[in-house]
Amino acid sequence: MRDSSRRDEKVEFHLGSEVVKRQLKVVTYHARDVYPELLRSTLLVRVVAAYEAFLVDCIEEVSTRSREPFLNDGRVDFSQEQLLTIDAQEGVYHHIVKKTLRRLTSGGLKEIRKFYQKSLGIDLISEPAAFGTVEEIHDRRHLFVHRSGYADGEYVAKHGSTGAVEDKLLPVPEAYLVSVLQTLEASGLHIKKSLEARYPEPPTRRYISGDFVLPDEPEHLLFISFQVRNEQGRAGFSDLSLPLNEEKTLKNIVAWASDDGKLLRMLVGGDSRSLIALRNVLRERERNGSISPIESFKVKR
């Protein structure tokens, strides 16, 4: 391919039963310049689309952790029939979330950014003054989707520093594509960190099995739950090591216990002496403020 004397030679391409001949210099040009440029522009479109999808998916994830971003003064009109149907099928809250996500998906980057700023309290990048970089990436991708990559007057006026010329094809050089990936990655990490700080993942409930096996007719069988306010309140309950008397610990009278970091629940059964000892511990901790409130009821079998 470096031998100039061979540039006019023909290369044969077999397409089924048909043979297509092309000059070597044409094939070389496309392989070296046209196809890599086309691939980079395709990657640009896909990467920005994935970025916008990520922004909307983050809002959907936040909706499972908090309703706060959706508690605004917006008005939604429903007929009575529609409202009852929505409530029966998916619930009003989930309907509003889905409607919001659809609106943001069709509204584009500007609408998504407004929602992040107003409802989530964060921006899409750590330095809002540099948002023009993200906006230029989005606008260039828009031109490749709707104008085959040719600049229009709006893009030229808005991003004159790029050197774009109206009705001329915008390039996507390798260095530009690398900077796009770096910019969007930094934005994504900033959003992830900020949202996790404002809307932490709900705690996972942890279950522990005790030694108590449910008999056919237990003397006592109780379900007990209470809020844990500090580690003093959790001591002896999280690992079922709480001593009840000289013979038994909490583990000996617990069928199962669960703890999500805030609310502790347990199913206990056994003799009156052990349950009285447990009740005394619970009352003492409720009085000193380490747990509250205690709810319990007898389980009938």
PDB file of N, CA, C and O in Angstrom, residues 115-178:
ATOM      1  N   PHE A 115     -34.285  19.394  36.077  1.00  0.00           N
ATOM      2  CA  PHE A 115     -34.832  18.510  37.118  1.00  0.00           C
ATOM      3  C   PHE A 115     -33.759  18.205  38.167  1.00  0.00           C
ATOM      4  O   PHE A 115     -34.037  18.204  39.375  1.00  0.00           O
ATOM      5  N   TYR A 116     -32.540  17.929  37.714  1.00  0.00           N
ATOM      6  CA  TYR A 116     -31.455  17.647  38.665  1.00  0.00           C
ATOM      7  C   TYR A 116     -31.214  18.847  39.584  1.00  0.00           C
ATOM      8  O   TYR A 116     -31.044  18.682  40.796  1.00  0.00           O
ATOM      9  N   GLN A 117     -31.205  20.035  39.010  1.00  0.00           N
ATOM     10  CA  GLN A 117     -30.920  21.219  39.809  1.00  0.00           C
ATOM     11  C   GLN A 117     -32.064  21.551  40.764  1.00  0.00           C
ATOM     12  O   GLN A 117     -31.831  21.830  41.949  1.00  0.00           O
ATOM     13  N   LYS A 118     -33.293  21.513  40.282  1.00  0.00           N
ATOM     14  CA  LYS A 118     -34.438  21.944  41.065  1.00  0.00           C
ATOM     15  C   LYS A 118     -34.937  20.868  42.029  1.00  0.00           C
ATOM     16  O   LYS A 118     -35.229  21.156  43.197  1.00  0.00           O
ATOM     17  N   SER A 119     -35.017  19.628  41.556  1.00  0.00           N
ATOM     18  CA  SER A 119     -35.634  18.573  42.358  1.00  0.00           C
ATOM     19  C   SER A 119     -34.636  17.718  43.129  1.00  0.00           C
ATOM     20  O   SER A 119     -34.952  17.206  44.204  1.00  0.00           O
ATOM     21  N   LEU A 120     -33.439  17.529  42.580  1.00  0.00           N
ATOM     22  CA  LEU A 120     -32.443  16.691  43.249  1.00  0.00           C
ATOM     23  C   LEU A 120     -31.377  17.507  43.965  1.00  0.00           C
ATOM     24  O   LEU A 120     -30.628  16.972  44.775  1.00  0.00           O
ATOM     25  N   GLY A 121     -31.281  18.799  43.645  1.00  0.00           N
ATOM     26  CA  GLY A 121     -30.354  19.673  44.355  1.00  0.00           C
ATOM     27  C   GLY A 121     -28.905  19.524  43.961  1.00  0.00           C
ATOM     28  O   GLY A 121     -28.006  19.915  44.717  1.00  0.00           O
ATOM     29  N   ILE A 122     -28.626  18.966  42.768  1.00  0.00           N
ATOM     30  CA  ILE A 122     -27.247  18.839  42.299  1.00  0.00           C
ATOM     31  C   ILE A 122     -27.188  19.235  40.826  1.00  0.00           C
ATOM     32  O   ILE A 122     -28.211  19.315  40.156  1.00  0.00           O
ATOM     33  N   ASP A 123     -25.969  19.471  40.334  1.00  0.00           N
ATOM     34  CA  ASP A 123     -25.785  19.739  38.913  1.00  0.00           C
ATOM     35  C   ASP A 123     -25.173  18.501  38.263  1.00  0.00           C
ATOM     36  O   ASP A 123     -24.721  17.577  38.951  1.00  0.00           O
ATOM     37  N   LEU A 124     -25.137  18.492  36.945  1.00  0.00           N
ATOM     38  CA  LEU A 124     -24.644  17.324  36.233  1.00  0.00           C
ATOM     39  C   LEU A 124     -23.122  17.214  36.271  1.00  0.00           C
ATOM     40  O   LEU A 124     -22.580  16.145  35.984  1.00  0.00           O
ATOM     41  N   ILE A 125     -22.435  18.298  36.583  1.00  0.00           N
ATOM     42  CA  ILE A 125     -20.976  18.259  36.689  1.00  0.00           C
ATOM     43  C   ILE A 125     -20.555  18.988  37.960  1.00  0.00           C
ATOM     44  O   ILE A 125     -21.310  19.787  38.508  1.00  0.00           O
ATOM     45  N   SER A 126     -19.357  18.699  38.410  1.00  0.00           N
ATOM     46  CA  SER A 126     -18.881  19.284  39.662  1.00  0.00           C
ATOM     47  C   SER A 126     -18.602  20.774  39.529  1.00  0.00           C
ATOM     48  O   SER A 126     -18.695  21.516  40.503  1.00  0.00           O
ATOM     49  N   GLU A 127     -18.276  21.242  38.320  1.00  0.00           N
ATOM     50  CA  GLU A 127     -18.016  22.658  38.063  1.00  0.00           C
ATOM     51  C   GLU A 127     -19.069  23.173  37.083  1.00  0.00           C
ATOM     52  O   GLU A 127     -18.895  23.056  35.865  1.00  0.00           O
ATOM     53  N   PRO A 128     -20.185  23.721  37.584  1.00  0.00           N
ATOM     54  CA  PRO A 128     -21.274  24.154  36.692  1.00  0.00           C
ATOM     55  C   PRO A 128     -20.839  25.125  35.600  1.00  0.00           C
ATOM     56  O   PRO A 128     -21.414  25.135  34.510  1.00  0.00           O
ATOM     57  N   ALA A 129     -19.808  25.926  35.865  1.00  0.00           N
ATOM     58  CA  ALA A 129     -19.357  26.894  34.864  1.00  0.00           C
ATOM     59  C   ALA A 129     -18.814  26.213  33.612  1.00  0.00           C
ATOM     60  O   ALA A 129     -18.772  26.811  32.536  1.00  0.00           O
ATOM     61  N   ALA A 130     -18.403  24.960  33.749  1.00  0.00           N
ATOM     62  CA  ALA A 130     -17.839  24.221  32.618  1.00  0.00           C
ATOM     63  C   ALA A 130     -18.881  23.358  31.916  1.00  0.00           C
ATOM     64  O   ALA A 130     -18.531  22.490  31.106  1.00  0.00           O
ATOM     65  N   PHE A 131     -20.150  23.597  32.196  1.00  0.00           N
ATOM     66  CA  PHE A 131     -21.198  22.770  31.589  1.00  0.00           C
ATOM     67  C   PHE A 131     -21.238  22.915  30.073  1.00  0.00           C
ATOM     68  O   PHE A 131     -21.748  22.036  29.375  1.00  0.00           O
ATOM     69  N   GLY A 132     -20.699  24.006  29.554  1.00  0.00           N
ATOM     70  CA  GLY A 132     -20.681  24.215  28.109  1.00  0.00           C
ATOM     71  C   GLY A 132     -20.012  23.074  27.359  1.00  0.00           C
ATOM     72  O   GLY A 132     -20.377  22.772  26.213  1.00  0.00           O
ATOM     73  N   THR A 133     -19.053  22.407  27.998  1.00  0.00           N
ATOM     74  CA  THR A 133     -18.371  21.280  27.358  1.00  0.00           C
ATOM     75  C   THR A 133     -19.338  20.130  27.126  1.00  0.00           C
ATOM     76  O   THR A 133     -19.387  19.531  26.054  1.00  0.00           O
ATOM     77  N   VAL A 134     -20.135  19.804  28.165  1.00  0.00           N
ATOM     78  CA  VAL A 134     -21.132  18.738  28.037  1.00  0.00           C
ATOM     79  C   VAL A 134     -22.184  19.128  27.007  1.00  0.00           C
ATOM     80  O   VAL A 134     -22.631  18.313  26.194  1.00  0.00           O
ATOM     81  N   GLU A 135     -22.566  20.396  27.017  1.00  0.00           N
ATOM     82  CA  GLU A 135     -23.583  20.875  26.087  1.00  0.00           C
ATOM     83  C   GLU A 135     -23.097  20.773  24.647  1.00  0.00           C
ATOM     84  O   GLU A 135     -23.857  20.396  23.744  1.00  0.00           O
ATOM     85  N   GLU A 136     -21.820  21.102  24.406  1.00  0.00           N
ATOM     86  CA  GLU A 136     -21.271  21.002  23.053  1.00  0.00           C
ATOM     87  C   GLU A 136     -21.260  19.557  22.574  1.00  0.00           C
ATOM     88  O   GLU A 136     -21.597  19.265  21.413  1.00  0.00           O
ATOM     89  N   ILE A 137     -20.905  18.641  23.465  1.00  0.00           N
ATOM     90  CA  ILE A 137     -20.911  17.216  23.111  1.00  0.00           C
ATOM     91  C   ILE A 137     -22.313  16.783  22.719  1.00  0.00           C
ATOM     92  O   ILE A 137     -22.517  16.092  21.707  1.00  0.00           O
ATOM     93  N   HIS A 138     -23.294  17.204  23.519  1.00  0.00           N
ATOM     94  CA  HIS A 138     -24.682  16.846  23.241  1.00  0.00           C
ATOM     95  C   HIS A 138     -25.142  17.448  21.918  1.00  0.00           C
ATOM     96  O   HIS A 138     -25.810  16.777  21.113  1.00  0.00           O
ATOM     97  N   ASP A 139     -24.793  18.701  21.658  1.00  0.00           N
ATOM     98  CA  ASP A 139     -25.220  19.371  20.427  1.00  0.00           C
ATOM     99  C   ASP A 139     -24.568  18.742  19.195  1.00  0.00           C
ATOM    100  O   ASP A 139     -25.201  18.621  18.141  1.00  0.00           O
ATOM    101  N   ARG A 140     -23.312  18.352  19.305  1.00  0.00           N
ATOM    102  CA  ARG A 140     -22.637  17.716  18.162  1.00  0.00           C
ATOM    103  C   ARG A 140     -23.279  16.364  17.870  1.00  0.00           C
ATOM    104  O   ARG A 140     -23.506  16.019  16.704  1.00  0.00           O
ATOM    105  N   ARG A 141     -23.581  15.631  18.914  1.00  0.00           N
ATOM    106  CA  ARG A 141     -24.273  14.347  18.718  1.00  0.00           C
ATOM    107  C   ARG A 141     -25.624  14.567  18.053  1.00  0.00           C
ATOM    108  O   ARG A 141     -26.048  13.810  17.168  1.00  0.00           O
ATOM    109  N   HIS A 142     -26.333  15.625  18.449  1.00  0.00           N
ATOM    110  CA  HIS A 142     -27.647  15.951  17.869  1.00  0.00           C
ATOM    111  C   HIS A 142     -27.515  16.185  16.357  1.00  0.00           C
ATOM    112  O   HIS A 142     -28.375  15.742  15.578  1.00  0.00           O
ATOM    113  N   LEU A 143     -26.449  16.842  15.940  1.00  0.00           N
ATOM    114  CA  LEU A 143     -26.252  17.100  14.517  1.00  0.00           C
ATOM    115  C   LEU A 143     -25.977  15.815  13.747  1.00  0.00           C
ATOM    116  O   LEU A 143     -26.416  15.667  12.599  1.00  0.00           O
ATOM    117  N   PHE A 144     -25.260  14.888  14.354  1.00  0.00           N
ATOM    118  CA  PHE A 144     -25.007  13.617  13.675  1.00  0.00           C
ATOM    119  C   PHE A 144     -26.276  12.784  13.556  1.00  0.00           C
ATOM    120  O   PHE A 144     -26.437  12.011  12.607  1.00  0.00           O
ATOM    121  N   VAL A 145     -27.186  12.937  14.505  1.00  0.00           N
ATOM    122  CA  VAL A 145     -28.444  12.196  14.445  1.00  0.00           C
ATOM    123  C   VAL A 145     -29.395  12.801  13.423  1.00  0.00           C
ATOM    124  O   VAL A 145     -30.054  12.077  12.661  1.00  0.00           O
ATOM    125  N   HIS A 146     -29.493  14.143  13.389  1.00  0.00           N
ATOM    126  CA  HIS A 146     -30.526  14.805  12.594  1.00  0.00           C
ATOM    127  C   HIS A 146     -30.021  15.487  11.318  1.00  0.00           C
ATOM    128  O   HIS A 146     -30.830  15.786  10.430  1.00  0.00           O
ATOM    129  N   ARG A 147     -28.701  15.748  11.208  1.00  0.00           N
ATOM    130  CA  ARG A 147     -28.167  16.418  10.008  1.00  0.00           C
ATOM    131  C   ARG A 147     -26.942  15.694   9.445  1.00  0.00           C
ATOM    132  O   ARG A 147     -26.141  16.291   8.731  1.00  0.00           O
ATOM    133  N   SER A 148     -26.801  14.416   9.791  1.00  0.00           N
ATOM    134  CA  SER A 148     -25.680  13.603   9.291  1.00  0.00           C
ATOM    135  C   SER A 148     -24.326  14.221   9.620  1.00  0.00           C
ATOM    136  O   SER A 148     -23.337  14.002   8.918  1.00  0.00           O
ATOM    137  N   GLY A 149     -24.286  15.026  10.697  1.00  0.00           N
ATOM    138  CA  GLY A 149     -23.025  15.584  11.148  1.00  0.00           C
ATOM    139  C   GLY A 149     -22.677  16.942  10.577  1.00  0.00           C
ATOM    140  O   GLY A 149     -21.597  17.478  10.868  1.00  0.00           O
ATOM    141  N   TYR A 150     -23.575  17.538   9.787  1.00  0.00           N
ATOM    142  CA  TYR A 150     -23.294  18.846   9.194  1.00  0.00           C
ATOM    143  C   TYR A 150     -23.763  19.964  10.130  1.00  0.00           C
ATOM    144  O   TYR A 150     -24.893  19.933  10.632  1.00  0.00           O
ATOM    145  N   ALA A 151     -22.892  20.928  10.377  1.00  0.00           N
ATOM    146  CA  ALA A 151     -23.182  22.015  11.318  1.00  0.00           C
ATOM    147  C   ALA A 151     -24.282  22.919  10.772  1.00  0.00           C
ATOM    148  O   ALA A 151     -24.368  23.154   9.564  1.00  0.00           O
ATOM    149  N   ASP A 152     -25.121  23.419  11.678  1.00  0.00           N
ATOM    150  CA  ASP A 152     -26.114  24.416  11.296  1.00  0.00           C
ATOM    151  C   ASP A 152     -25.734  25.762  11.917  1.00  0.00           C
ATOM    152  O   ASP A 152     -24.769  25.868  12.682  1.00  0.00           O
ATOM    153  N   GLY A 153     -26.512  26.791  11.579  1.00  0.00           N
ATOM    154  CA  GLY A 153     -26.187  28.126  12.060  1.00  0.00           C
ATOM    155  C   GLY A 153     -26.232  28.248  13.567  1.00  0.00           C
ATOM    156  O   GLY A 153     -25.422  28.963  14.173  1.00  0.00           O
ATOM    157  N   GLU A 154     -27.162  27.528  14.198  1.00  0.00           N
ATOM    158  CA  GLU A 154     -27.287  27.589  15.659  1.00  0.00           C
ATOM    159  C   GLU A 154     -26.048  27.031  16.341  1.00  0.00           C
ATOM    160  O   GLU A 154     -25.542  27.600  17.310  1.00  0.00           O
ATOM    161  N   TYR A 155     -25.545  25.900  15.835  1.00  0.00           N
ATOM    162  CA  TYR A 155     -24.354  25.293  16.426  1.00  0.00           C
ATOM    163  C   TYR A 155     -23.146  26.212  16.250  1.00  0.00           C
ATOM    164  O   TYR A 155     -22.355  26.414  17.179  1.00  0.00           O
ATOM    165  N   VAL A 156     -23.002  26.779  15.059  1.00  0.00           N
ATOM    166  CA  VAL A 156     -21.857  27.658  14.776  1.00  0.00           C
ATOM    167  C   VAL A 156     -21.879  28.877  15.692  1.00  0.00           C
ATOM    168  O   VAL A 156     -20.841  29.292  16.233  1.00  0.00           O
ATOM    169  N   ALA A 157     -23.072  29.460  15.887  1.00  0.00           N
ATOM    170  CA  ALA A 157     -23.173  30.642  16.744  1.00  0.00           C
ATOM    171  C   ALA A 157     -22.917  30.299  18.206  1.00  0.00           C
ATOM    172  O   ALA A 157     -22.327  31.088  18.950  1.00  0.00           O
ATOM    173  N   LYS A 158     -23.339  29.144  18.621  1.00  0.00           N
ATOM    174  CA  LYS A 158     -23.253  28.750  20.028  1.00  0.00           C
ATOM    175  C   LYS A 158     -21.868  28.221  20.389  1.00  0.00           C
ATOM    176  O   LYS A 158     -21.378  28.431  21.509  1.00  0.00           O
ATOM    177  N   HIS A 159     -21.236  27.533  19.453  1.00  0.00           N
ATOM    178  CA  HIS A 159     -19.937  26.905  19.731  1.00  0.00           C
ATOM    179  C   HIS A 159     -18.911  27.355  18.693  1.00  0.00           C
ATOM    180  O   HIS A 159     -18.253  26.533  18.032  1.00  0.00           O
ATOM    181  N   GLY A 160     -18.771  28.654  18.558  1.00  0.00           N
ATOM    182  CA  GLY A 160     -17.847  29.213  17.571  1.00  0.00           C
ATOM    183  C   GLY A 160     -16.407  28.824  17.794  1.00  0.00           C
ATOM    184  O   GLY A 160     -15.616  28.759  16.846  1.00  0.00           O
ATOM    185  N   SER A 161     -16.049  28.543  19.047  1.00  0.00           N
ATOM    186  CA  SER A 161     -14.652  28.212  19.351  1.00  0.00           C
ATOM    187  C   SER A 161     -14.222  26.884  18.749  1.00  0.00           C
ATOM    188  O   SER A 161     -13.029  26.585  18.679  1.00  0.00           O
ATOM    189  N   THR A 162     -15.184  26.064  18.304  1.00  0.00           N
ATOM    190  CA  THR A 162     -14.833  24.772  17.698  1.00  0.00           C
ATOM    191  C   THR A 162     -14.332  24.924  16.270  1.00  0.00           C
ATOM    192  O   THR A 162     -13.793  23.980  15.686  1.00  0.00           O
ATOM    193  N   GLY A 163     -14.526  26.107  15.696  1.00  0.00           N
ATOM    194  CA  GLY A 163     -14.110  26.326  14.307  1.00  0.00           C
ATOM    195  C   GLY A 163     -15.070  25.751  13.295  1.00  0.00           C
ATOM    196  O   GLY A 163     -14.728  25.618  12.111  1.00  0.00           O
ATOM    197  N   ALA A 164     -16.290  25.417  13.724  1.00  0.00           N
ATOM    198  CA  ALA A 164     -17.278  24.828  12.819  1.00  0.00           C
ATOM    199  C   ALA A 164     -17.739  25.849  11.790  1.00  0.00           C
ATOM    200  O   ALA A 164     -17.812  27.048  12.060  1.00  0.00           O
ATOM    201  N   VAL A 165     -18.047  25.341  10.596  1.00  0.00           N
ATOM    202  CA  VAL A 165     -18.555  26.170   9.504  1.00  0.00           C
ATOM    203  C   VAL A 165     -19.919  25.626   9.107  1.00  0.00           C
ATOM    204  O   VAL A 165     -20.098  24.415   8.977  1.00  0.00           O
ATOM    205  N   GLU A 166     -20.865  26.529   8.937  1.00  0.00           N
ATOM    206  CA  GLU A 166     -22.225  26.107   8.615  1.00  0.00           C
ATOM    207  C   GLU A 166     -22.249  25.265   7.339  1.00  0.00           C
ATOM    208  O   GLU A 166     -21.594  25.594   6.349  1.00  0.00           O
ATOM    209  N   ASP A 167     -23.012  24.170   7.403  1.00  0.00           N
ATOM    210  CA  ASP A 167     -23.194  23.223   6.302  1.00  0.00           C
ATOM    211  C   ASP A 167     -21.924  22.464   5.939  1.00  0.00           C
ATOM    212  O   ASP A 167     -21.837  21.855   4.870  1.00  0.00           O
ATOM    213  N   LYS A 168     -20.949  22.468   6.851  1.00  0.00           N
ATOM    214  CA  LYS A 168     -19.746  21.664   6.680  1.00  0.00           C
ATOM    215  C   LYS A 168     -19.768  20.518   7.689  1.00  0.00           C
ATOM    216  O   LYS A 168     -20.245  20.676   8.815  1.00  0.00           O
ATOM    217  N   LEU A 169     -19.229  19.367   7.280  1.00  0.00           N
ATOM    218  CA  LEU A 169     -19.236  18.191   8.146  1.00  0.00           C
ATOM    219  C   LEU A 169     -18.345  18.400   9.365  1.00  0.00           C
ATOM    220  O   LEU A 169     -17.186  18.810   9.235  1.00  0.00           O
ATOM    221  N   LEU A 170     -18.898  18.124  10.539  1.00  0.00           N
ATOM    222  CA  LEU A 170     -18.117  18.231  11.774  1.00  0.00           C
ATOM    223  C   LEU A 170     -17.225  17.009  11.927  1.00  0.00           C
ATOM    224  O   LEU A 170     -17.686  15.874  11.793  1.00  0.00           O
ATOM    225  N   PRO A 171     -15.962  17.198  12.228  1.00  0.00           N
ATOM    226  CA  PRO A 171     -15.087  16.039  12.423  1.00  0.00           C
ATOM    227  C   PRO A 171     -15.249  15.459  13.833  1.00  0.00           C
ATOM    228  O   PRO A 171     -15.709  16.129  14.753  1.00  0.00           O
ATOM    229  N   VAL A 172     -14.868  14.202  13.965  1.00  0.00           N
ATOM    230  CA  VAL A 172     -14.801  13.573  15.284  1.00  0.00           C
ATOM    231  C   VAL A 172     -13.433  12.912  15.392  1.00  0.00           C
ATOM    232  O   VAL A 172     -13.289  11.691  15.241  1.00  0.00           O
ATOM    233  N   PRO A 173     -12.390  13.708  15.598  1.00  0.00           N
ATOM    234  CA  PRO A 173     -11.036  13.145  15.699  1.00  0.00           C
ATOM    235  C   PRO A 173     -10.889  12.287  16.950  1.00  0.00           C
ATOM    236  O   PRO A 173     -11.681  12.363  17.887  1.00  0.00           O
ATOM    237  N   GLU A 174      -9.865  11.481  16.959  1.00  0.00           N
ATOM    238  CA  GLU A 174      -9.646  10.557  18.075  1.00  0.00           C
ATOM    239  C   GLU A 174      -9.499  11.298  19.401  1.00  0.00           C
ATOM    240  O   GLU A 174     -10.059  10.890  20.422  1.00  0.00           O
ATOM    241  N   ALA A 175      -8.745  12.410  19.391  1.00  0.00           N
ATOM    242  CA  ALA A 175      -8.533  13.173  20.628  1.00  0.00           C
ATOM    243  C   ALA A 175      -9.857  13.714  21.159  1.00  0.00           C
ATOM    244  O   ALA A 175     -10.077  13.750  22.387  1.00  0.00           O
ATOM    245  N   TYR A 176     -10.746  14.129  20.252  1.00  0.00           N
ATOM    246  CA  TYR A 176     -12.054  14.648  20.680  1.00  0.00           C
ATOM    247  C   TYR A 176     -12.879  13.542  21.329  1.00  0.00           C
ATOM    248  O   TYR A 176     -13.484  13.750  22.390  1.00  0.00           O
ATOM    249  N   LEU A 177     -12.895  12.357  20.715  1.00  0.00           N
ATOM    250  CA  LEU A 177     -13.685  11.254  21.264  1.00  0.00           C
ATOM    251  C   LEU A 177     -13.166  10.844  22.640  1.00  0.00           C
ATOM    252  O   LEU A 177     -13.951  10.557  23.555  1.00  0.00           O
ATOM    253  N   VAL A 178     -11.857  10.845  22.811  1.00  0.00           N
ATOM    254  CA  VAL A 178     -11.269  10.519  24.119  1.00  0.00           C
ATOM    255  C   VAL A 178     -11.706  11.542  25.170  1.00  0.00           C
ATOM    256  O   VAL A 178     -12.062  11.187  26.299  1.00  0.00           O
TER     257      VAL A 178
END
